[in-house]
Amino acid sequence: MSDGRALARQYLEQQRLLGGDAVILSDSRTVAQSDSDDTPAIVGRVLASARRPRSDRPTVRPSDPGVRPSDASLPPPGISCDPPSADLFAADPVSQAGTLQAVAALVAACTKCRLCAGRTNTVPGEGPDDARLVVIGEGPGRVEDETGRPFVGKAGELLTKILGAIELPRERVFICNVVKCRPPENRLPQYDEIAACLPYLHRQLELLKPKVILAMGGTAAQTLLDTKQSLGALRNRVHRFRGIPVIVTYHPAALLRNPNWKRPTWDDVRIARRLLD
Ligand code: SF4
């Protein structure tokens, strides 16, 4: 390989690592020439392509196959879900709960669905009242049920690492689940259980007014956005819940089972981070 061609390869590799635009050499004659004595011309064209003003370059859309979210501004808009807010004059105690602690107290005494029968502790959620990011999972597991805290155990440790990677200490995030009591054998919460528990989550979001919501797993995403679309279809979009941006990604427990999803999850949480900034 000539020095010029090695230089071009090195430059392109640097561009790839830096997330630069792809440079496609479609003219086979050009490539063939580069093997011989015309390599400096190719290097010149590559450098010219890199130096071209960004406005002259082809538009990169996040929906294009193979394009990482980091290569574009933000993903396109998705579902906008806008359920009615709590009626201030309603007699319903959940609507009347004025603080997160009041919501947690109502949850602690709740018997509105069958999940109350098997719980050790309710798991209403935890985090500061002024959290800018709210993370929503599916429901408590065994360790959560034992401790009354959300996202503890291995999945919780992974969530803490994920949040740390976007420079958000867990203590600054409000973390909760769709249902506040553990489904037996860690099965999926059933439709009527979700419907019974949802007012608590809606009230928590009304009180918190976060800047961004991260829905982890299909149950959280589908419940919040009131849709049956798959998690795969919901990812890489900026959805809205009452106007608040919602990013959908994999549940940490799923990442423990399938490490291949760590990279796409990393892409998703970086989108959430950008929305927070
Ligand atoms: S899961 Fe929700 S609705 Fe069901 S008993 Fe627990 S707090 Fe109440």
PDB file of C-alpha atoms and ligand atoms in Angstrom:
ATOM      1  CA  MET A   1       0.000   0.000   0.000  1.00  0.00           C
ATOM      2  CA  SER A   2       1.410   3.393  -0.972  1.00  0.00           C
ATOM      3  CA  ASP A   3       2.030   6.111   1.606  1.00  0.00           C
ATOM      4  CA  GLY A   4      -0.805   8.212   0.165  1.00  0.00           C
ATOM      5  CA  ARG A   5      -3.327   5.410   0.396  1.00  0.00           C
ATOM      6  CA  ALA A   6      -2.230   4.620   3.968  1.00  0.00           C
ATOM      7  CA  LEU A   7      -2.689   8.303   4.810  1.00  0.00           C
ATOM      8  CA  ALA A   8      -6.187   8.295   3.323  1.00  0.00           C
ATOM      9  CA  ARG A   9      -7.122   5.157   5.250  1.00  0.00           C
ATOM     10  CA  GLN A  10      -5.821   6.658   8.500  1.00  0.00           C
ATOM     11  CA  TYR A  11      -7.768   9.859   7.898  1.00  0.00           C
ATOM     12  CA  LEU A  12     -11.020   8.014   7.153  1.00  0.00           C
ATOM     13  CA  GLU A  13     -10.607   5.872  10.257  1.00  0.00           C
ATOM     14  CA  GLN A  14     -10.167   9.012  12.363  1.00  0.00           C
ATOM     15  CA  GLN A  15     -13.307  10.477  10.803  1.00  0.00           C
ATOM     16  CA  ARG A  16     -15.256   7.309  11.557  1.00  0.00           C
ATOM     17  CA  LEU A  17     -14.177   7.364  15.218  1.00  0.00           C
ATOM     18  CA  LEU A  18     -15.117  11.017  15.475  1.00  0.00           C
ATOM     19  CA  GLY A  19     -18.556  10.334  14.023  1.00  0.00           C
ATOM     20  CA  GLY A  20     -17.866  12.146  10.749  1.00  0.00           C
ATOM     21  CA  ASP A  21     -19.813  11.701   7.541  1.00  0.00           C
ATOM     22  CA  ALA A  22     -19.270   8.556   5.504  1.00  0.00           C
ATOM     23  CA  VAL A  23     -17.183   9.028   2.367  1.00  0.00           C
ATOM     24  CA  ILE A  24     -18.242   6.652  -0.387  1.00  0.00           C
ATOM     25  CA  LEU A  25     -15.881   6.095  -3.287  1.00  0.00           C
ATOM     26  CA  SER A  26     -18.263   4.723  -5.876  1.00  0.00           C
ATOM     27  CA  ASP A  27     -16.076   5.160  -8.944  1.00  0.00           C
ATOM     28  CA  SER A  28     -14.134   1.908  -9.281  1.00  0.00           C
ATOM     29  CA  ARG A  29     -11.684   3.484 -11.722  1.00  0.00           C
ATOM     30  CA  THR A  30     -10.848   6.082  -9.144  1.00  0.00           C
ATOM     31  CA  VAL A  31     -10.113   3.422  -6.550  1.00  0.00           C
ATOM     32  CA  ALA A  32      -8.051   1.468  -9.045  1.00  0.00           C
ATOM     33  CA  GLN A  33      -6.042   4.552  -9.870  1.00  0.00           C
ATOM     34  CA  SER A  34      -5.417   5.176  -6.222  1.00  0.00           C
ATOM     35  CA  ASP A  35      -3.517   1.915  -6.028  1.00  0.00           C
ATOM     36  CA  SER A  36      -1.016   3.261  -8.429  1.00  0.00           C
ATOM     37  CA  ASP A  37       0.064   6.813  -8.756  1.00  0.00           C
ATOM     38  CA  ASP A  38      -3.035   8.947  -8.243  1.00  0.00           C
ATOM     39  CA  THR A  39      -3.506   8.557  -4.498  1.00  0.00           C
ATOM     40  CA  PRO A  40      -2.785  12.181  -3.577  1.00  0.00           C
ATOM     41  CA  ALA A  41      -5.755  13.170  -5.763  1.00  0.00           C
ATOM     42  CA  ILE A  42      -8.049  10.912  -3.734  1.00  0.00           C
ATOM     43  CA  VAL A  43      -6.690  12.271  -0.469  1.00  0.00           C
ATOM     44  CA  GLY A  44      -7.366  15.735  -1.829  1.00  0.00           C
ATOM     45  CA  ARG A  45     -10.960  14.843  -2.700  1.00  0.00           C
ATOM     46  CA  VAL A  46     -11.518  13.216   0.723  1.00  0.00           C
ATOM     47  CA  LEU A  47     -10.136  16.258   2.498  1.00  0.00           C
ATOM     48  CA  ALA A  48     -12.250  18.536   0.295  1.00  0.00           C
ATOM     49  CA  SER A  49     -15.335  16.529   1.210  1.00  0.00           C
ATOM     50  CA  ALA A  50     -14.540  16.839   4.913  1.00  0.00           C
ATOM     51  CA  ARG A  51     -13.898  20.576   4.607  1.00  0.00           C
ATOM     52  CA  ARG A  52     -17.123  21.298   2.697  1.00  0.00           C
ATOM     53  CA  PRO A  53     -19.483  23.452   4.801  1.00  0.00           C
ATOM     54  CA  ARG A  54     -21.964  21.303   6.732  1.00  0.00           C
ATOM     55  CA  SER A  55     -24.870  23.024   4.978  1.00  0.00           C
ATOM     56  CA  ASP A  56     -23.630  21.630   1.637  1.00  0.00           C
ATOM     57  CA  ARG A  57     -23.576  18.071   2.846  1.00  0.00           C
ATOM     58  CA  PRO A  58     -26.487  15.661   2.346  1.00  0.00           C
ATOM     59  CA  THR A  59     -29.124  15.875   5.070  1.00  0.00           C
ATOM     60  CA  VAL A  60     -28.859  12.971   7.506  1.00  0.00           C
ATOM     61  CA  ARG A  61     -32.173  11.856   8.907  1.00  0.00           C
ATOM     62  CA  PRO A  62     -32.268   9.693  12.048  1.00  0.00           C
ATOM     63  CA  SER A  63     -34.795   7.420  10.399  1.00  0.00           C
ATOM     64  CA  ASP A  64     -32.268   6.500   7.714  1.00  0.00           C
ATOM     65  CA  PRO A  65     -31.013   2.937   8.167  1.00  0.00           C
ATOM     66  CA  GLY A  66     -27.704   2.741   9.951  1.00  0.00           C
ATOM     67  CA  VAL A  67     -27.715   6.312  11.216  1.00  0.00           C
ATOM     68  CA  ARG A  68     -26.955   6.627  14.911  1.00  0.00           C
ATOM     69  CA  PRO A  69     -28.890   9.279  16.881  1.00  0.00           C
ATOM     70  CA  SER A  70     -25.580  10.934  17.700  1.00  0.00           C
ATOM     71  CA  ASP A  71     -25.183  11.648  13.966  1.00  0.00           C
ATOM     72  CA  ALA A  72     -28.286  13.784  13.777  1.00  0.00           C
ATOM     73  CA  SER A  73     -29.932  16.449  15.859  1.00  0.00           C
ATOM     74  CA  LEU A  74     -32.849  14.617  17.455  1.00  0.00           C
ATOM     75  CA  PRO A  75     -35.129  11.783  16.401  1.00  0.00           C
ATOM     76  CA  PRO A  76     -38.431  12.685  14.755  1.00  0.00           C
ATOM     77  CA  PRO A  77     -41.576  13.210  16.818  1.00  0.00           C
ATOM     78  CA  GLY A  78     -43.650  10.200  17.789  1.00  0.00           C
ATOM     79  CA  ILE A  79     -46.880   9.710  19.711  1.00  0.00           C
ATOM     80  CA  SER A  80     -48.402  12.572  21.619  1.00  0.00           C
ATOM     81  CA  CYS A  81     -50.480  11.340  24.538  1.00  0.00           C
ATOM     82  CA  ASP A  82     -52.510  13.887  26.459  1.00  0.00           C
ATOM     83  CA  PRO A  83     -54.853  12.271  28.992  1.00  0.00           C
ATOM     84  CA  PRO A  84     -57.000  14.666  31.022  1.00  0.00           C
ATOM     85  CA  SER A  85     -55.299  16.070  34.107  1.00  0.00           C
ATOM     86  CA  ALA A  86     -56.669  15.571  37.590  1.00  0.00           C
ATOM     87  CA  ASP A  87     -59.813  17.522  38.401  1.00  0.00           C
ATOM     88  CA  LEU A  88     -58.948  19.851  41.274  1.00  0.00           C
ATOM     89  CA  PHE A  89     -62.515  19.668  42.518  1.00  0.00           C
ATOM     90  CA  ALA A  90     -62.806  15.879  42.306  1.00  0.00           C
ATOM     91  CA  ALA A  91     -63.348  13.974  45.524  1.00  0.00           C
ATOM     92  CA  ASP A  92     -60.835  11.330  44.405  1.00  0.00           C
ATOM     93  CA  PRO A  93     -58.002  11.343  46.986  1.00  0.00           C
ATOM     94  CA  VAL A  94     -55.343  10.636  44.335  1.00  0.00           C
ATOM     95  CA  SER A  95     -56.302  13.843  42.505  1.00  0.00           C
ATOM     96  CA  GLN A  96     -56.217  15.665  45.806  1.00  0.00           C
ATOM     97  CA  ALA A  97     -52.769  14.393  46.861  1.00  0.00           C
ATOM     98  CA  GLY A  98     -50.639  17.502  46.999  1.00  0.00           C
ATOM     99  CA  THR A  99     -47.208  15.958  47.413  1.00  0.00           C
ATOM    100  CA  LEU A 100     -45.297  12.857  46.353  1.00  0.00           C
ATOM    101  CA  GLN A 101     -45.339  11.757  49.982  1.00  0.00           C
ATOM    102  CA  ALA A 102     -49.145  11.985  49.998  1.00  0.00           C
ATOM    103  CA  VAL A 103     -49.286   9.820  46.862  1.00  0.00           C
ATOM    104  CA  ALA A 104     -46.950   7.287  48.527  1.00  0.00           C
ATOM    105  CA  ALA A 105     -49.198   7.184  51.593  1.00  0.00           C
ATOM    106  CA  LEU A 106     -52.216   6.415  49.406  1.00  0.00           C
ATOM    107  CA  VAL A 107     -50.252   3.695  47.610  1.00  0.00           C
ATOM    108  CA  ALA A 108     -49.231   2.159  50.955  1.00  0.00           C
ATOM    109  CA  ALA A 109     -52.881   1.660  51.876  1.00  0.00           C
ATOM    110  CA  CYS A 110     -54.103   0.701  48.407  1.00  0.00           C
ATOM    111  CA  THR A 111     -56.147  -2.437  47.757  1.00  0.00           C
ATOM    112  CA  LYS A 112     -57.518  -1.455  44.362  1.00  0.00           C
ATOM    113  CA  CYS A 113     -56.184  -4.537  42.571  1.00  0.00           C
ATOM    114  CA  ARG A 114     -55.251  -8.139  43.325  1.00  0.00           C
ATOM    115  CA  LEU A 115     -51.520  -7.342  43.541  1.00  0.00           C
ATOM    116  CA  CYS A 116     -52.011  -6.053  47.079  1.00  0.00           C
ATOM    117  CA  ALA A 117     -52.508  -9.630  48.267  1.00  0.00           C
ATOM    118  CA  GLY A 118     -48.956 -10.799  47.600  1.00  0.00           C
ATOM    119  CA  ARG A 119     -46.915  -7.724  48.404  1.00  0.00           C
ATOM    120  CA  THR A 120     -44.490  -7.292  51.272  1.00  0.00           C
ATOM    121  CA  ASN A 121     -44.078  -3.567  50.645  1.00  0.00           C
ATOM    122  CA  THR A 122     -45.529  -1.125  48.182  1.00  0.00           C
ATOM    123  CA  VAL A 123     -42.950   0.534  45.929  1.00  0.00           C
ATOM    124  CA  PRO A 124     -44.272   3.993  45.096  1.00  0.00           C
ATOM    125  CA  GLY A 125     -40.986   5.357  43.718  1.00  0.00           C
ATOM    126  CA  GLU A 126     -38.207   7.537  45.031  1.00  0.00           C
ATOM    127  CA  GLY A 127     -36.308  10.648  44.132  1.00  0.00           C
ATOM    128  CA  PRO A 128     -36.324  14.403  44.657  1.00  0.00           C
ATOM    129  CA  ASP A 129     -39.476  16.484  44.193  1.00  0.00           C
ATOM    130  CA  ASP A 130     -37.669  18.648  41.657  1.00  0.00           C
ATOM    131  CA  ALA A 131     -36.215  15.827  39.538  1.00  0.00           C
ATOM    132  CA  ARG A 132     -35.799  16.846  35.903  1.00  0.00           C
ATOM    133  CA  LEU A 133     -35.692  13.254  34.689  1.00  0.00           C
ATOM    134  CA  VAL A 134     -38.232  10.588  35.606  1.00  0.00           C
ATOM    135  CA  VAL A 135     -37.410   6.943  34.880  1.00  0.00           C
ATOM    136  CA  ILE A 136     -40.382   4.590  34.653  1.00  0.00           C
ATOM    137  CA  GLY A 137     -40.139   0.806  34.721  1.00  0.00           C
ATOM    138  CA  GLU A 138     -42.686  -1.967  34.734  1.00  0.00           C
ATOM    139  CA  GLY A 139     -43.231  -3.134  38.312  1.00  0.00           C
ATOM    140  CA  PRO A 140     -41.345  -4.142  41.444  1.00  0.00           C
ATOM    141  CA  GLY A 141     -39.356  -7.373  41.495  1.00  0.00           C
ATOM    142  CA  ARG A 142     -38.427  -9.517  44.477  1.00  0.00           C
ATOM    143  CA  VAL A 143     -35.771  -7.228  45.957  1.00  0.00           C
ATOM    144  CA  GLU A 144     -37.905  -4.143  45.358  1.00  0.00           C
ATOM    145  CA  ASP A 145     -40.819  -5.830  47.129  1.00  0.00           C
ATOM    146  CA  GLU A 146     -38.565  -6.689  50.071  1.00  0.00           C
ATOM    147  CA  THR A 147     -37.078  -3.210  50.370  1.00  0.00           C
ATOM    148  CA  GLY A 148     -39.902  -0.941  49.165  1.00  0.00           C
ATOM    149  CA  ARG A 149     -37.413   0.730  46.801  1.00  0.00           C
ATOM    150  CA  PRO A 150     -37.537   0.780  42.976  1.00  0.00           C
ATOM    151  CA  PHE A 151     -34.772  -0.558  40.726  1.00  0.00           C
ATOM    152  CA  VAL A 152     -32.563  -2.224  43.306  1.00  0.00           C
ATOM    153  CA  GLY A 153     -30.714  -5.493  42.735  1.00  0.00           C
ATOM    154  CA  LYS A 154     -28.727  -6.150  39.558  1.00  0.00           C
ATOM    155  CA  ALA A 155     -31.080  -4.292  37.223  1.00  0.00           C
ATOM    156  CA  GLY A 156     -30.990  -1.333  39.584  1.00  0.00           C
ATOM    157  CA  GLU A 157     -27.201  -1.353  39.677  1.00  0.00           C
ATOM    158  CA  LEU A 158     -27.171  -1.287  35.894  1.00  0.00           C
ATOM    159  CA  LEU A 159     -29.626   1.621  35.851  1.00  0.00           C
ATOM    160  CA  THR A 160     -27.369   3.520  38.263  1.00  0.00           C
ATOM    161  CA  LYS A 161     -24.449   2.933  35.869  1.00  0.00           C
ATOM    162  CA  ILE A 162     -26.505   4.042  32.867  1.00  0.00           C
ATOM    163  CA  LEU A 163     -27.493   7.258  34.652  1.00  0.00           C
ATOM    164  CA  GLY A 164     -23.895   7.803  35.755  1.00  0.00           C
ATOM    165  CA  ALA A 165     -22.768   7.515  32.152  1.00  0.00           C
ATOM    166  CA  ILE A 166     -24.876  10.557  31.265  1.00  0.00           C
ATOM    167  CA  GLU A 167     -23.622  12.345  34.377  1.00  0.00           C
ATOM    168  CA  LEU A 168     -26.886  12.082  36.242  1.00  0.00           C
ATOM    169  CA  PRO A 169     -26.460  10.754  39.776  1.00  0.00           C
ATOM    170  CA  ARG A 170     -29.319   8.422  40.643  1.00  0.00           C
ATOM    171  CA  GLU A 171     -30.170  10.673  43.612  1.00  0.00           C
ATOM    172  CA  ARG A 172     -31.188  13.437  41.190  1.00  0.00           C
ATOM    173  CA  VAL A 173     -33.638  11.249  39.261  1.00  0.00           C
ATOM    174  CA  PHE A 174     -37.146  10.184  40.238  1.00  0.00           C
ATOM    175  CA  ILE A 175     -37.461   6.449  39.653  1.00  0.00           C
ATOM    176  CA  CYS A 176     -40.741   4.566  39.728  1.00  0.00           C
ATOM    177  CA  ASN A 177     -42.814   1.868  38.071  1.00  0.00           C
ATOM    178  CA  VAL A 178     -46.158   1.570  36.332  1.00  0.00           C
ATOM    179  CA  VAL A 179     -47.543  -0.700  39.066  1.00  0.00           C
ATOM    180  CA  LYS A 180     -46.553  -0.155  42.665  1.00  0.00           C
ATOM    181  CA  CYS A 181     -46.920  -3.742  43.949  1.00  0.00           C
ATOM    182  CA  ARG A 182     -45.010  -6.820  42.820  1.00  0.00           C
ATOM    183  CA  PRO A 183     -46.766  -9.097  40.317  1.00  0.00           C
ATOM    184  CA  PRO A 184     -46.392 -12.729  41.421  1.00  0.00           C
ATOM    185  CA  GLU A 185     -43.461 -14.629  39.911  1.00  0.00           C
ATOM    186  CA  ASN A 186     -42.423 -11.390  38.191  1.00  0.00           C
ATOM    187  CA  ARG A 187     -45.117 -11.856  35.539  1.00  0.00           C
ATOM    188  CA  LEU A 188     -46.225  -8.898  33.447  1.00  0.00           C
ATOM    189  CA  PRO A 189     -48.800  -6.704  35.140  1.00  0.00           C
ATOM    190  CA  GLN A 190     -52.256  -7.356  33.689  1.00  0.00           C
ATOM    191  CA  TYR A 191     -54.392  -4.782  31.981  1.00  0.00           C
ATOM    192  CA  ASP A 192     -56.814  -4.239  34.882  1.00  0.00           C
ATOM    193  CA  GLU A 193     -53.933  -3.986  37.377  1.00  0.00           C
ATOM    194  CA  ILE A 194     -52.272  -1.316  35.256  1.00  0.00           C
ATOM    195  CA  ALA A 195     -55.568   0.545  34.868  1.00  0.00           C
ATOM    196  CA  ALA A 196     -56.123   0.499  38.653  1.00  0.00           C
ATOM    197  CA  CYS A 197     -52.611   1.765  39.410  1.00  0.00           C
ATOM    198  CA  LEU A 198     -52.161   4.294  36.619  1.00  0.00           C
ATOM    199  CA  PRO A 199     -53.746   7.273  38.459  1.00  0.00           C
ATOM    200  CA  TYR A 200     -50.856   7.165  40.942  1.00  0.00           C
ATOM    201  CA  LEU A 201     -48.261   7.453  38.168  1.00  0.00           C
ATOM    202  CA  HIS A 202     -50.213  10.207  36.444  1.00  0.00           C
ATOM    203  CA  ARG A 203     -50.460  12.157  39.690  1.00  0.00           C
ATOM    204  CA  GLN A 204     -46.734  11.712  40.374  1.00  0.00           C
ATOM    205  CA  LEU A 205     -45.947  13.134  36.938  1.00  0.00           C
ATOM    206  CA  GLU A 206     -48.332  16.045  37.510  1.00  0.00           C
ATOM    207  CA  LEU A 207     -46.551  16.907  40.744  1.00  0.00           C
ATOM    208  CA  LEU A 208     -43.030  16.390  39.409  1.00  0.00           C
ATOM    209  CA  LYS A 209     -43.445  18.162  36.056  1.00  0.00           C
ATOM    210  CA  PRO A 210     -40.172  16.654  34.782  1.00  0.00           C
ATOM    211  CA  LYS A 211     -38.335  17.939  31.763  1.00  0.00           C
ATOM    212  CA  VAL A 212     -37.869  14.444  30.268  1.00  0.00           C
ATOM    213  CA  ILE A 213     -39.340  10.993  30.881  1.00  0.00           C
ATOM    214  CA  LEU A 214     -37.366   7.810  30.161  1.00  0.00           C
ATOM    215  CA  ALA A 215     -39.718   4.849  29.699  1.00  0.00           C
ATOM    216  CA  MET A 216     -37.776   1.626  30.201  1.00  0.00           C
ATOM    217  CA  GLY A 217     -39.344  -1.471  28.688  1.00  0.00           C
ATOM    218  CA  GLY A 218     -42.432  -2.138  26.639  1.00  0.00           C
ATOM    219  CA  THR A 219     -44.931  -2.032  29.508  1.00  0.00           C
ATOM    220  CA  ALA A 220     -43.832   1.427  30.659  1.00  0.00           C
ATOM    221  CA  ALA A 221     -43.755   2.810  27.129  1.00  0.00           C
ATOM    222  CA  GLN A 222     -47.072   1.348  26.002  1.00  0.00           C
ATOM    223  CA  THR A 223     -48.838   2.372  29.218  1.00  0.00           C
ATOM    224  CA  LEU A 224     -47.558   5.911  29.245  1.00  0.00           C
ATOM    225  CA  LEU A 225     -48.224   6.509  25.552  1.00  0.00           C
ATOM    226  CA  ASP A 226     -51.462   4.491  25.502  1.00  0.00           C
ATOM    227  CA  THR A 227     -50.376   2.410  22.531  1.00  0.00           C
ATOM    228  CA  LYS A 228     -49.836  -1.227  21.560  1.00  0.00           C
ATOM    229  CA  GLN A 229     -46.843  -0.481  19.347  1.00  0.00           C
ATOM    230  CA  SER A 230     -43.785  -2.604  20.020  1.00  0.00           C
ATOM    231  CA  LEU A 231     -40.792  -1.268  21.903  1.00  0.00           C
ATOM    232  CA  GLY A 232     -38.770  -1.528  18.694  1.00  0.00           C
ATOM    233  CA  ALA A 233     -41.243   0.697  16.882  1.00  0.00           C
ATOM    234  CA  LEU A 234     -41.351   3.206  19.731  1.00  0.00           C
ATOM    235  CA  ARG A 235     -37.593   3.654  20.085  1.00  0.00           C
ATOM    236  CA  ASN A 236     -35.746   6.458  18.363  1.00  0.00           C
ATOM    237  CA  ARG A 237     -38.671   8.887  18.485  1.00  0.00           C
ATOM    238  CA  VAL A 238     -39.367  11.840  20.755  1.00  0.00           C
ATOM    239  CA  HIS A 239     -42.867  11.103  22.039  1.00  0.00           C
ATOM    240  CA  ARG A 240     -44.830  13.418  24.300  1.00  0.00           C
ATOM    241  CA  PHE A 241     -46.840  12.834  27.443  1.00  0.00           C
ATOM    242  CA  ARG A 242     -48.831  15.970  28.233  1.00  0.00           C
ATOM    243  CA  GLY A 243     -46.170  17.835  26.334  1.00  0.00           C
ATOM    244  CA  ILE A 244     -43.219  16.289  28.204  1.00  0.00           C
ATOM    245  CA  PRO A 245     -40.701  14.522  25.926  1.00  0.00           C
ATOM    246  CA  VAL A 246     -40.691  10.744  26.368  1.00  0.00           C
ATOM    247  CA  ILE A 247     -37.768   8.571  25.263  1.00  0.00           C
ATOM    248  CA  VAL A 248     -38.324   4.829  25.062  1.00  0.00           C
ATOM    249  CA  THR A 249     -35.576   2.288  25.672  1.00  0.00           C
ATOM    250  CA  TYR A 250     -34.931  -1.219  26.945  1.00  0.00           C
ATOM    251  CA  HIS A 251     -35.475  -2.201  30.568  1.00  0.00           C
ATOM    252  CA  PRO A 252     -32.194  -2.831  32.458  1.00  0.00           C
ATOM    253  CA  ALA A 253     -33.380  -6.352  33.297  1.00  0.00           C
ATOM    254  CA  ALA A 254     -33.629  -7.034  29.550  1.00  0.00           C
ATOM    255  CA  LEU A 255     -30.090  -5.711  29.096  1.00  0.00           C
ATOM    256  CA  LEU A 256     -28.833  -8.215  31.637  1.00  0.00           C
ATOM    257  CA  ARG A 257     -30.348 -10.977  29.498  1.00  0.00           C
ATOM    258  CA  ASN A 258     -29.239  -9.511  26.184  1.00  0.00           C
ATOM    259  CA  PRO A 259     -26.044  -7.415  26.313  1.00  0.00           C
ATOM    260  CA  ASN A 260     -26.460  -6.642  22.577  1.00  0.00           C
ATOM    261  CA  TRP A 261     -29.095  -4.092  23.570  1.00  0.00           C
ATOM    262  CA  LYS A 262     -26.624  -2.058  25.643  1.00  0.00           C
ATOM    263  CA  ARG A 263     -25.442  -0.029  22.651  1.00  0.00           C
ATOM    264  CA  PRO A 264     -28.950   1.016  21.502  1.00  0.00           C
ATOM    265  CA  THR A 265     -29.843   1.787  25.128  1.00  0.00           C
ATOM    266  CA  TRP A 266     -26.784   3.997  25.361  1.00  0.00           C
ATOM    267  CA  ASP A 267     -27.944   5.817  22.218  1.00  0.00           C
ATOM    268  CA  ASP A 268     -31.412   6.304  23.746  1.00  0.00           C
ATOM    269  CA  VAL A 269     -30.227   7.694  27.067  1.00  0.00           C
ATOM    270  CA  ARG A 270     -27.930  10.109  25.268  1.00  0.00           C
ATOM    271  CA  ILE A 271     -31.016  11.465  23.469  1.00  0.00           C
ATOM    272  CA  ALA A 272     -32.657  11.927  26.871  1.00  0.00           C
ATOM    273  CA  ARG A 273     -29.540  13.706  28.078  1.00  0.00           C
ATOM    274  CA  ARG A 274     -29.603  16.065  25.106  1.00  0.00           C
ATOM    275  CA  LEU A 275     -33.226  16.906  25.809  1.00  0.00           C
ATOM    276  CA  LEU A 276     -32.301  17.726  29.412  1.00  0.00           C
ATOM    277  CA  ASP A 277     -29.476  20.073  28.427  1.00  0.00           C
TER     278      ASP A 277
HETATM  279  S1  SF4 B   1     -50.569  -2.388  42.231  1.00  0.00           S
HETATM  280 FE1  SF4 B   1     -51.313  -0.301  42.426  1.00  0.00          FE
HETATM  281  S2  SF4 B   1     -53.545  -0.454  42.263  1.00  0.00           S
HETATM  282 FE2  SF4 B   1     -52.749  -2.517  42.708  1.00  0.00          FE
HETATM  283  S3  SF4 B   1     -52.863  -2.660  44.958  1.00  0.00           S
HETATM  284 FE3  SF4 B   1     -50.785  -1.974  44.428  1.00  0.00          FE
HETATM  285  S4  SF4 B   1     -50.880   0.267  44.561  1.00  0.00           S
HETATM  286 FE4  SF4 B   1     -53.000  -0.492  44.448  1.00  0.00          FE
END
